PDB file of C-alpha atoms and ligand atoms in Angstrom:
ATOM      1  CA  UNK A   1      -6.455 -28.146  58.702  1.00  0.00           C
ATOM      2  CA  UNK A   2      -5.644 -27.874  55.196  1.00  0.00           C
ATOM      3  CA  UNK A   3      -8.520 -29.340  52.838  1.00  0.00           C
ATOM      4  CA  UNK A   4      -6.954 -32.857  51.603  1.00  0.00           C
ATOM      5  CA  UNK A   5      -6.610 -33.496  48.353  1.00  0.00           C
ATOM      6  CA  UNK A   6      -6.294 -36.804  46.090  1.00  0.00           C
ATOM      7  CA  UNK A   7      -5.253 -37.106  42.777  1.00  0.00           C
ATOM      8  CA  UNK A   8      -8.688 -37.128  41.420  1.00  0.00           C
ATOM      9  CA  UNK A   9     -10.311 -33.588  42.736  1.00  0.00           C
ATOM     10  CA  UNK A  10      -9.960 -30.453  41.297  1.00  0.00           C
ATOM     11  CA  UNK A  11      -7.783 -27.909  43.070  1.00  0.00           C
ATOM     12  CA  UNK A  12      -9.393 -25.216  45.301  1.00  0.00           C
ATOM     13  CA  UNK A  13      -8.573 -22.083  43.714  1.00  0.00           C
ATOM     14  CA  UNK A  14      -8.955 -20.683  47.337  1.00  0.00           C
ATOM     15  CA  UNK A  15      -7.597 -22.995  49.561  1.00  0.00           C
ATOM     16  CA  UNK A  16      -4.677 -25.498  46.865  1.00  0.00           C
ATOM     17  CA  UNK A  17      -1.063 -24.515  46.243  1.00  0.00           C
ATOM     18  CA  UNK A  18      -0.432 -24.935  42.567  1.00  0.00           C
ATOM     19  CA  UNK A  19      -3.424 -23.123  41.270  1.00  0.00           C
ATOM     20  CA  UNK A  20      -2.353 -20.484  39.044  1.00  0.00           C
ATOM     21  CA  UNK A  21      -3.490 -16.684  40.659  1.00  0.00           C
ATOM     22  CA  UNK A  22      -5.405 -15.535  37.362  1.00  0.00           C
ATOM     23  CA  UNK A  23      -7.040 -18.526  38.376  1.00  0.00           C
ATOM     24  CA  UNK A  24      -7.543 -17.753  42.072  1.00  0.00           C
ATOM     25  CA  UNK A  25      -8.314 -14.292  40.890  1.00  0.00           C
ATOM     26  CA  UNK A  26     -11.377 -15.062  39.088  1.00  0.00           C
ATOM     27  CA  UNK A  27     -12.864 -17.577  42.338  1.00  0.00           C
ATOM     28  CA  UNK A  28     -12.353 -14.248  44.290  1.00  0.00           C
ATOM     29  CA  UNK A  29     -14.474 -11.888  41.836  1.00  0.00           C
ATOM     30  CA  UNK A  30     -16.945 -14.117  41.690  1.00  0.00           C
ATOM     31  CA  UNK A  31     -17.095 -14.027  45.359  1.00  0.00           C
ATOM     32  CA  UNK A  32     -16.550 -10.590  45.772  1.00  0.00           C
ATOM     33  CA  UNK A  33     -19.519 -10.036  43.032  1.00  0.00           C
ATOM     34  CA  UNK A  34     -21.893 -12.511  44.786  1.00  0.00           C
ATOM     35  CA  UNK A  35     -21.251 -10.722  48.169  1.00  0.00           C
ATOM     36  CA  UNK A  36     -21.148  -6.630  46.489  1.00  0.00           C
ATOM     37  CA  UNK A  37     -17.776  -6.193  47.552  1.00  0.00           C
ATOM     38  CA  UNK A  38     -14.614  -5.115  46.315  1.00  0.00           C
ATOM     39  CA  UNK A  39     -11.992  -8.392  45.589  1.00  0.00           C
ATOM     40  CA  UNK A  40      -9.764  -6.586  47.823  1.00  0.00           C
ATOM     41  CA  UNK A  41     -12.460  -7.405  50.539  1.00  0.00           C
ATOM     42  CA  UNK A  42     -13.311 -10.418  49.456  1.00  0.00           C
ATOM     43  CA  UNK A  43      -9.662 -11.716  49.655  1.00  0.00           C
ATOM     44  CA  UNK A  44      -9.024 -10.371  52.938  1.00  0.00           C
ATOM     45  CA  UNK A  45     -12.210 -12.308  53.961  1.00  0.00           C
ATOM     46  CA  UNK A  46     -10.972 -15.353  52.320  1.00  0.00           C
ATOM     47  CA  UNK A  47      -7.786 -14.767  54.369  1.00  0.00           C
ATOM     48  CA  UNK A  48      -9.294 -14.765  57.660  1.00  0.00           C
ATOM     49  CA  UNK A  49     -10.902 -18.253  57.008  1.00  0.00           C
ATOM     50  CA  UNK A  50      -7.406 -19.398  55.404  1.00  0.00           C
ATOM     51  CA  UNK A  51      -6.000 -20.353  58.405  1.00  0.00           C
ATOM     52  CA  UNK A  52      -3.143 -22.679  57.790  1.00  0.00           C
ATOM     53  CA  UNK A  53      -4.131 -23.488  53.966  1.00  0.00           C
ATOM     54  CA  UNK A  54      -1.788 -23.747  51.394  1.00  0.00           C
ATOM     55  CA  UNK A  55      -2.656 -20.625  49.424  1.00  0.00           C
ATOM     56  CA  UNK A  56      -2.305 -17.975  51.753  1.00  0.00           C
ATOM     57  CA  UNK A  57       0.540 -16.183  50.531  1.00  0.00           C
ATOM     58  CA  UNK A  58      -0.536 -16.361  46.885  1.00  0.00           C
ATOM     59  CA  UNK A  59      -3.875 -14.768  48.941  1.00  0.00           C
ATOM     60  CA  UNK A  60      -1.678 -11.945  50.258  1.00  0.00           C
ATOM     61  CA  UNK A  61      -0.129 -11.328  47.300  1.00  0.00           C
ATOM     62  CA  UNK A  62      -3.038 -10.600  45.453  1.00  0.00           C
ATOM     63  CA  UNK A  63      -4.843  -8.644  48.264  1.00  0.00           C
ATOM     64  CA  UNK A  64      -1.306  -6.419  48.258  1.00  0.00           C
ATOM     65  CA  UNK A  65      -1.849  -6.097  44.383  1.00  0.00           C
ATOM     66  CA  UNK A  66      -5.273  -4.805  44.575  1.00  0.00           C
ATOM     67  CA  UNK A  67      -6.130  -1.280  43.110  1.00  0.00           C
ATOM     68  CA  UNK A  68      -4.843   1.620  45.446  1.00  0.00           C
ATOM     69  CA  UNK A  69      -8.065   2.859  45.825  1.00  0.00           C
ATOM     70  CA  UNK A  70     -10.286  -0.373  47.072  1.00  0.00           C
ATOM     71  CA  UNK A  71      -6.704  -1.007  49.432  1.00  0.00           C
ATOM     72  CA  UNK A  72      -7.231   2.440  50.655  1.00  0.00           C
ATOM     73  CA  UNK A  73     -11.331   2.275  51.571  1.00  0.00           C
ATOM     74  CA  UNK A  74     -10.631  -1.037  53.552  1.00  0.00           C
ATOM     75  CA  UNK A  75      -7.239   0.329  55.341  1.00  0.00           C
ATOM     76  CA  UNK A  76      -8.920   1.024  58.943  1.00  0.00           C
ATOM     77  CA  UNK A  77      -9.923  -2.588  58.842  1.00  0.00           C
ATOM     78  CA  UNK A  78      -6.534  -3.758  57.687  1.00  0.00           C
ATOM     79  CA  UNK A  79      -5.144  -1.650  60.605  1.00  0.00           C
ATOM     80  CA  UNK A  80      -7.844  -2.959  63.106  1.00  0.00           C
ATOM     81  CA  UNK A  81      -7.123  -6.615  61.857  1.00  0.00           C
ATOM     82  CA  UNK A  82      -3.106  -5.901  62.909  1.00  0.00           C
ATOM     83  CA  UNK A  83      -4.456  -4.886  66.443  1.00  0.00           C
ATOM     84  CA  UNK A  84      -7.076  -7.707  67.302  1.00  0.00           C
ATOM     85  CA  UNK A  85      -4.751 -10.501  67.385  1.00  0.00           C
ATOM     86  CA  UNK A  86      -3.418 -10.054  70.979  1.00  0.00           C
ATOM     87  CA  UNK A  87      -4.885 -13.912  72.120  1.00  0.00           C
ATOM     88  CA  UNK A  88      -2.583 -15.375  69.656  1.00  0.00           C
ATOM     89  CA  UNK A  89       0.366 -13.497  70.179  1.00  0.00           C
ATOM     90  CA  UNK A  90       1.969 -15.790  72.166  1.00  0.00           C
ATOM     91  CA  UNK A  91       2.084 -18.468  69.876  1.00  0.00           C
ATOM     92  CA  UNK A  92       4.846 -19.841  68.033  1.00  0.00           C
ATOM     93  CA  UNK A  93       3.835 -20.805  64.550  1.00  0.00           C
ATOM     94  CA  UNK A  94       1.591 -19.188  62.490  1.00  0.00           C
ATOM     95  CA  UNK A  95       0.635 -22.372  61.167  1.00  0.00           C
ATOM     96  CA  UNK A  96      -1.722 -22.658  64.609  1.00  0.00           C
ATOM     97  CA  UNK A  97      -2.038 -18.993  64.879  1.00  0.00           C
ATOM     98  CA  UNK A  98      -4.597 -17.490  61.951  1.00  0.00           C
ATOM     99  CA  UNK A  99      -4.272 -13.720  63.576  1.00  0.00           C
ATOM    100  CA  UNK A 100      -0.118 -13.965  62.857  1.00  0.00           C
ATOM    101  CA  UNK A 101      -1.088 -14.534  59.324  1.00  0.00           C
ATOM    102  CA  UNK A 102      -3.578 -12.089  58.672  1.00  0.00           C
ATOM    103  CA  UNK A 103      -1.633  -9.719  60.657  1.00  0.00           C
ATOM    104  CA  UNK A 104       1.594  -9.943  58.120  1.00  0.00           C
ATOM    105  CA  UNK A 105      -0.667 -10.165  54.932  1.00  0.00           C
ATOM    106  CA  UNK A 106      -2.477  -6.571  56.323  1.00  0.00           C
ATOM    107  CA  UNK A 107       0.633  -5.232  56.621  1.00  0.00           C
ATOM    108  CA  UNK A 108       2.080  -6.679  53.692  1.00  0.00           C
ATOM    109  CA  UNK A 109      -1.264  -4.884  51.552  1.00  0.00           C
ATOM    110  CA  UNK A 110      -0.807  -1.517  53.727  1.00  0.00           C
ATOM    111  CA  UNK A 111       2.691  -1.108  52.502  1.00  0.00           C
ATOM    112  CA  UNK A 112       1.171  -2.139  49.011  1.00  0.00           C
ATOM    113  CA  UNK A 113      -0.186   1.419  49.335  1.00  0.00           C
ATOM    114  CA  UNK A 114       1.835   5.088  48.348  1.00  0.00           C
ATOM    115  CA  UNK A 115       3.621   6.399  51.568  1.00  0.00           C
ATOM    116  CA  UNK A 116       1.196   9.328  51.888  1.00  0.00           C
ATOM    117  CA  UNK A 117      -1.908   6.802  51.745  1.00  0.00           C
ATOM    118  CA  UNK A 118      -0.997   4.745  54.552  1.00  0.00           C
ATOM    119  CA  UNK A 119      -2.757   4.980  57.977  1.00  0.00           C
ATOM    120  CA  UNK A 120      -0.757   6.448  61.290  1.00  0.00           C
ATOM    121  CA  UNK A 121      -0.231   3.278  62.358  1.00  0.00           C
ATOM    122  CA  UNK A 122       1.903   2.129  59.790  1.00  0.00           C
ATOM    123  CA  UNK A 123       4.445   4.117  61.089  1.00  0.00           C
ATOM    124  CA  UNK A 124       5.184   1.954  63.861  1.00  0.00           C
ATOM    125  CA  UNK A 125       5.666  -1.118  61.429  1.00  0.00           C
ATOM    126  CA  UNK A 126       9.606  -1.745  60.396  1.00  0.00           C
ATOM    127  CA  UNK A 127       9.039  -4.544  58.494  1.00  0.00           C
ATOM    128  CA  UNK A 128      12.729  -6.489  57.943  1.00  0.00           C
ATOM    129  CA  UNK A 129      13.338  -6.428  53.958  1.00  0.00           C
ATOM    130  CA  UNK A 130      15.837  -9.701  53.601  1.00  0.00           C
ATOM    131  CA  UNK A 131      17.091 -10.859  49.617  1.00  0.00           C
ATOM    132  CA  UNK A 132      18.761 -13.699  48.541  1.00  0.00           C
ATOM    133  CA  UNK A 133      18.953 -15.090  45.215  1.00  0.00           C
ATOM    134  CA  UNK A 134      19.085 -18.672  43.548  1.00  0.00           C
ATOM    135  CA  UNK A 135      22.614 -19.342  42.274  1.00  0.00           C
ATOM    136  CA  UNK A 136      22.374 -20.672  38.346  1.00  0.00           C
ATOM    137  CA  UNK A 137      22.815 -24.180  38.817  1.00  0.00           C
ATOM    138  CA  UNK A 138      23.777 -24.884  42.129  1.00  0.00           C
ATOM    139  CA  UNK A 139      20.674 -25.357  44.000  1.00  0.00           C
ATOM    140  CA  UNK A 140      21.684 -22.728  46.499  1.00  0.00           C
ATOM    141  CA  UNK A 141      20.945 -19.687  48.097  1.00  0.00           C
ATOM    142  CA  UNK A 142      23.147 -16.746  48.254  1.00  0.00           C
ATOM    143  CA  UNK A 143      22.644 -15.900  50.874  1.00  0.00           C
ATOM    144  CA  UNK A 144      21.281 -18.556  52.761  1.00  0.00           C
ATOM    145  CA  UNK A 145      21.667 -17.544  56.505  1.00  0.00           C
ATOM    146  CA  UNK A 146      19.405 -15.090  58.042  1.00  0.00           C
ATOM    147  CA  UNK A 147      18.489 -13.207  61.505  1.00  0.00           C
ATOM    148  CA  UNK A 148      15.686 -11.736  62.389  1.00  0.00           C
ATOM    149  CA  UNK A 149      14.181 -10.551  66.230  1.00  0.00           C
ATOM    150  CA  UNK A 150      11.246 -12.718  67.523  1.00  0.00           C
ATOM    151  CA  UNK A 151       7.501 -11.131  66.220  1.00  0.00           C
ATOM    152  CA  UNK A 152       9.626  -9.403  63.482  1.00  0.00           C
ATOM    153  CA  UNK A 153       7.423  -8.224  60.696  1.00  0.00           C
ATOM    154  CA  UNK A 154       9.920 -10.140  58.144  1.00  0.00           C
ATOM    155  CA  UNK A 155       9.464  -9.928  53.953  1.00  0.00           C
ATOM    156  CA  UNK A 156      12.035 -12.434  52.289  1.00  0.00           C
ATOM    157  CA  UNK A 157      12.236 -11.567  48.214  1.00  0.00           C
ATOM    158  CA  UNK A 158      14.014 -14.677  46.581  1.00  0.00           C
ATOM    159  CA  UNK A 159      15.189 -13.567  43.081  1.00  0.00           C
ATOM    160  CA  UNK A 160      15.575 -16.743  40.962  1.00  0.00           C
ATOM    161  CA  UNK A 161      17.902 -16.415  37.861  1.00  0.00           C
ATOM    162  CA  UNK A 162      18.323 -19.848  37.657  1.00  0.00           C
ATOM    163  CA  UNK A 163      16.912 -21.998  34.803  1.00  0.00           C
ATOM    164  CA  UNK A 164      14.664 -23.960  37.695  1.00  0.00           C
ATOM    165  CA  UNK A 165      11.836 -23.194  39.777  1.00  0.00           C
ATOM    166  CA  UNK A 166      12.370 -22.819  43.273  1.00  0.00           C
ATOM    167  CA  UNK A 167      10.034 -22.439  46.202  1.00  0.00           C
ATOM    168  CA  UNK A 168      10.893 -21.210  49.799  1.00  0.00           C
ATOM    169  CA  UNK A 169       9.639 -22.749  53.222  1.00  0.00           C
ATOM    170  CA  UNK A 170      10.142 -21.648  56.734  1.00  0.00           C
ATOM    171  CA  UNK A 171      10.200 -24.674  59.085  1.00  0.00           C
ATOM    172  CA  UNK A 172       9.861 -25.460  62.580  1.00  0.00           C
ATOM    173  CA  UNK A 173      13.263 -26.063  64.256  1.00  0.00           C
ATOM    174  CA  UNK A 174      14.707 -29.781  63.643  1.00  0.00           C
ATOM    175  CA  UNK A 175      12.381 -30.712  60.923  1.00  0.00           C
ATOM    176  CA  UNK A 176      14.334 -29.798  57.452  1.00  0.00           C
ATOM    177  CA  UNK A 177      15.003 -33.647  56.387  1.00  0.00           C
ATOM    178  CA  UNK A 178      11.200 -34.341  57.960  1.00  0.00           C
ATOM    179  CA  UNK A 179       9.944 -32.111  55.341  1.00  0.00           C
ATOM    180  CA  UNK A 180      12.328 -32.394  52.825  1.00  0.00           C
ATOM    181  CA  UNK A 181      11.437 -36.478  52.585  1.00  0.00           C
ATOM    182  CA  UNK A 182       8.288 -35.707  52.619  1.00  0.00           C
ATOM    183  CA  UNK A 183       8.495 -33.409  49.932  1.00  0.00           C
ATOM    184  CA  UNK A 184      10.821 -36.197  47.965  1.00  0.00           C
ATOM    185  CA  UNK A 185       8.003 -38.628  48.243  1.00  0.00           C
ATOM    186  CA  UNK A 186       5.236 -35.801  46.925  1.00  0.00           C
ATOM    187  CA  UNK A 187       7.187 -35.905  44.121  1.00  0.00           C
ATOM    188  CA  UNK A 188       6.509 -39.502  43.106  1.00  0.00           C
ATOM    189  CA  UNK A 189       2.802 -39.029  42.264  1.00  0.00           C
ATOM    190  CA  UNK A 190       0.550 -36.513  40.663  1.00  0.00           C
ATOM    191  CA  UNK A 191      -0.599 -34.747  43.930  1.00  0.00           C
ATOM    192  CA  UNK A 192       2.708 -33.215  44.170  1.00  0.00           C
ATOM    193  CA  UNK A 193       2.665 -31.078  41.550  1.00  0.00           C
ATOM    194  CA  UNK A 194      -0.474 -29.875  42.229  1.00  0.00           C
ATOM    195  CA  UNK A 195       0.591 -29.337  46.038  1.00  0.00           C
ATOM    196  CA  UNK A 196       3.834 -27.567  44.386  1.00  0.00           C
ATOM    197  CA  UNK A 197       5.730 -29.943  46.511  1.00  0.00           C
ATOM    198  CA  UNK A 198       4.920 -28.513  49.677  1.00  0.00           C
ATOM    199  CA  UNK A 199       4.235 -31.518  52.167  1.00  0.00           C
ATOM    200  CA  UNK A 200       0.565 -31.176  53.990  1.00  0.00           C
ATOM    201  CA  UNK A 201       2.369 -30.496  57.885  1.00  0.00           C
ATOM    202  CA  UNK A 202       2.133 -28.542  60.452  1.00  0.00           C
ATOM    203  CA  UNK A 203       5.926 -28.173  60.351  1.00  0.00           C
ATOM    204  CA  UNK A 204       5.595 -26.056  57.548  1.00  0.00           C
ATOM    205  CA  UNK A 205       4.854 -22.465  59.076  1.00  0.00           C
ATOM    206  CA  UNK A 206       5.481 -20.377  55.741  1.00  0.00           C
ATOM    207  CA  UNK A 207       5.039 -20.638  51.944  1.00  0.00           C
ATOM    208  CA  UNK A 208       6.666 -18.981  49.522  1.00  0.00           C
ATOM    209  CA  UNK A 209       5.008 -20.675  46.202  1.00  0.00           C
ATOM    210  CA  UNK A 210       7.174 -21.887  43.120  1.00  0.00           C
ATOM    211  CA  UNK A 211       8.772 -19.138  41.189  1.00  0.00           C
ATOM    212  CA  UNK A 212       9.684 -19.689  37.700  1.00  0.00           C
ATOM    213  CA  UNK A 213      12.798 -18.391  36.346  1.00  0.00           C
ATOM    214  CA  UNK A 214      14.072 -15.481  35.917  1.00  0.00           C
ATOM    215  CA  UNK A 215      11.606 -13.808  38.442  1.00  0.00           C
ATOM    216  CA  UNK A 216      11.085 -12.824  42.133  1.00  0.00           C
ATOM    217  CA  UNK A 217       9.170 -14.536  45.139  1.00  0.00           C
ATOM    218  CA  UNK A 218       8.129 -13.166  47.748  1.00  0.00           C
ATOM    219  CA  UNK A 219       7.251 -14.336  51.078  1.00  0.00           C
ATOM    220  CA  UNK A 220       5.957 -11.932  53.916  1.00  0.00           C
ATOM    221  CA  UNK A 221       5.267 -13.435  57.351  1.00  0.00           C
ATOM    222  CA  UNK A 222       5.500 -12.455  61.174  1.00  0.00           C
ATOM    223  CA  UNK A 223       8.407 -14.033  62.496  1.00  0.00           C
ATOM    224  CA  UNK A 224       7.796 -16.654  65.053  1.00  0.00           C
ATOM    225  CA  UNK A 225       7.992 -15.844  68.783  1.00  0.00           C
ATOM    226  CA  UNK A 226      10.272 -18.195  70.013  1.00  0.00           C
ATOM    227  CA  UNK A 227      13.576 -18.008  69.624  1.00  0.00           C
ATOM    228  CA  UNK A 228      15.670 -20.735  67.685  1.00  0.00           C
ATOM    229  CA  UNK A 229      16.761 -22.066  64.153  1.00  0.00           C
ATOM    230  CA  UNK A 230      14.405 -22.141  61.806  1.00  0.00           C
ATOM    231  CA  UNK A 231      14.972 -24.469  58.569  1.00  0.00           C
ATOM    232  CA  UNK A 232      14.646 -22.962  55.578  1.00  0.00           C
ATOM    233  CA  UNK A 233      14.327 -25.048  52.484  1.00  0.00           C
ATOM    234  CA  UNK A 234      13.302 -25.483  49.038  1.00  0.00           C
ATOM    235  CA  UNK A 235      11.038 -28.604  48.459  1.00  0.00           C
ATOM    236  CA  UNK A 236      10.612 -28.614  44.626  1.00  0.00           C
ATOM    237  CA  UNK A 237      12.013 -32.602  44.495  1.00  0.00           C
ATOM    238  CA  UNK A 238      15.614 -33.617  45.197  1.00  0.00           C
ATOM    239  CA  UNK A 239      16.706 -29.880  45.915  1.00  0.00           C
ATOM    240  CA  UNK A 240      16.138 -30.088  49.810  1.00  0.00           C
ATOM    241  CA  UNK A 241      19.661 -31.371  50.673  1.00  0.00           C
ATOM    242  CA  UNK A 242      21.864 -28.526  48.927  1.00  0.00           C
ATOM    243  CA  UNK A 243      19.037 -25.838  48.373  1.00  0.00           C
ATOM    244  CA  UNK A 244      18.137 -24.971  52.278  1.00  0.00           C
ATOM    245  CA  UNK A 245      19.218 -22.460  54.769  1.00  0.00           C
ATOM    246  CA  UNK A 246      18.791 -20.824  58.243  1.00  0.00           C
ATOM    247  CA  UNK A 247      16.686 -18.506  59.753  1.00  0.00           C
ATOM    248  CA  UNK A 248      17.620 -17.288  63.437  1.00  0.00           C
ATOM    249  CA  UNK A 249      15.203 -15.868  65.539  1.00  0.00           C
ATOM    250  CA  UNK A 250      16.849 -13.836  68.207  1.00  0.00           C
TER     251      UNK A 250
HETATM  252 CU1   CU B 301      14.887 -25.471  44.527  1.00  0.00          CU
END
């Protein structure tokens, strides 16, 4: 479960939403320096111990961003980490499910790499490439309705124009105004900031982190197995009830 946090500890650079990634960046050198590996290896370590903490997109973003040539030296173990996972494959949220994670942030670092440096296996993976972008001043998305197969490898990029940050969750079916009262309430005190108002619950199965405006988030994942309506919604505070949309698995 996700490390709890109160208003008076420091954030995790590891483990805490909110923490900035320079600053996540330097807790993985010095891990990857204390261990002799590359931070490309260190992060993907720190990725398999994630499980369902806050940070692990921000972690697969920076294992994706990684020089070319410390991606390339660990790609057989990113490809053997996409193949291991067969236990959990039944599961529906990656929230429970570690492997789904790890799976989508090997892939995610694997298509990081030139074409002609990928592994074989890569060619089997059609990850789904879905856009939408935040209207200026509505607190919508454009689009905001999505459908994907079940176990799709799935990559949403949310550009944000608007003068507001916006974040992106994927939710379990029938829990948008769960999570979006929660994330209300977060709000009220200090935590939530630091938490970048995403509510500590096992109803949220995917974070994409706030992005500032006038840039691009991005939020890989494995698409759950089951089928059904998955919320998605924006939790920065009071923007849950306009800013939140659907994705279909199907
Ligand atoms: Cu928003």
């Amino acid at each position: 479960m996700t490390s709890a946090v109160t208003d008076t500890q420091s954030a995790n650079p590891l483990r805490d939403a909110g923490v900035a990634q320079a600053d996540r960046v330097v807790a993985l050198a010095a891990k990857a320096k204390s261990a002799s590996v590359s931070i490309a290896a260190a992060t993907l370590s720190e990725i398999e111990a994630c499980d369902a903490c806050l940070a692990r997109n921000d972690l697969a973003t920076i294992l994706a961003a990684q020089p070319a040539a410390d991606l390339k030296s660990l790609a057989p173990t990113l490809v053997s980490k996409t193949q291991d996972s067969a236990k959990d494959a039944d599961k529906d949220s990656p929230h429970v499910s570690t492997s789904r994670f790890v799976k989508a942030a090997c892939i995610r670092a694997i298509f990081a790499l030139p074409e002609t440096d990928r592994p074989a296996a890569a060619a089997a993976w059609k990850p789904v490439m879905l856009k939408t972008t935040s209207v200026p001043g509505k607190m919508a998305w454009d689009p905001k309705e999505f459908a994907v197969a079940p176990n799709a490898i799935v990559a949403i990029e949310m550009v944000n124009p608007d003068s507001m940050q916006h974040n992106m969750l994927v939710c379990s079916p029938g829990s948008l105004s769960e999570i979006g009262v929660a994330a209300d309430k977060l709000g009220e005190g200090a935590i939530g900031k630091q938490r970048q108002y995403v509510p500590d619950s096992p109803k949220v199965l995917e974070i994409m982190g706030l992005t500032a405006p006038n840039t691009t988030g991005v939020l890989w994942f494995i698409a759950p197995a089951k089928a059904g309506t998955y919320p998605l919604v924006c939790t920065y505070p009071g923007h849950w009830r306009m800013m939140n949309g659907k994705l279909k698995v199907q």
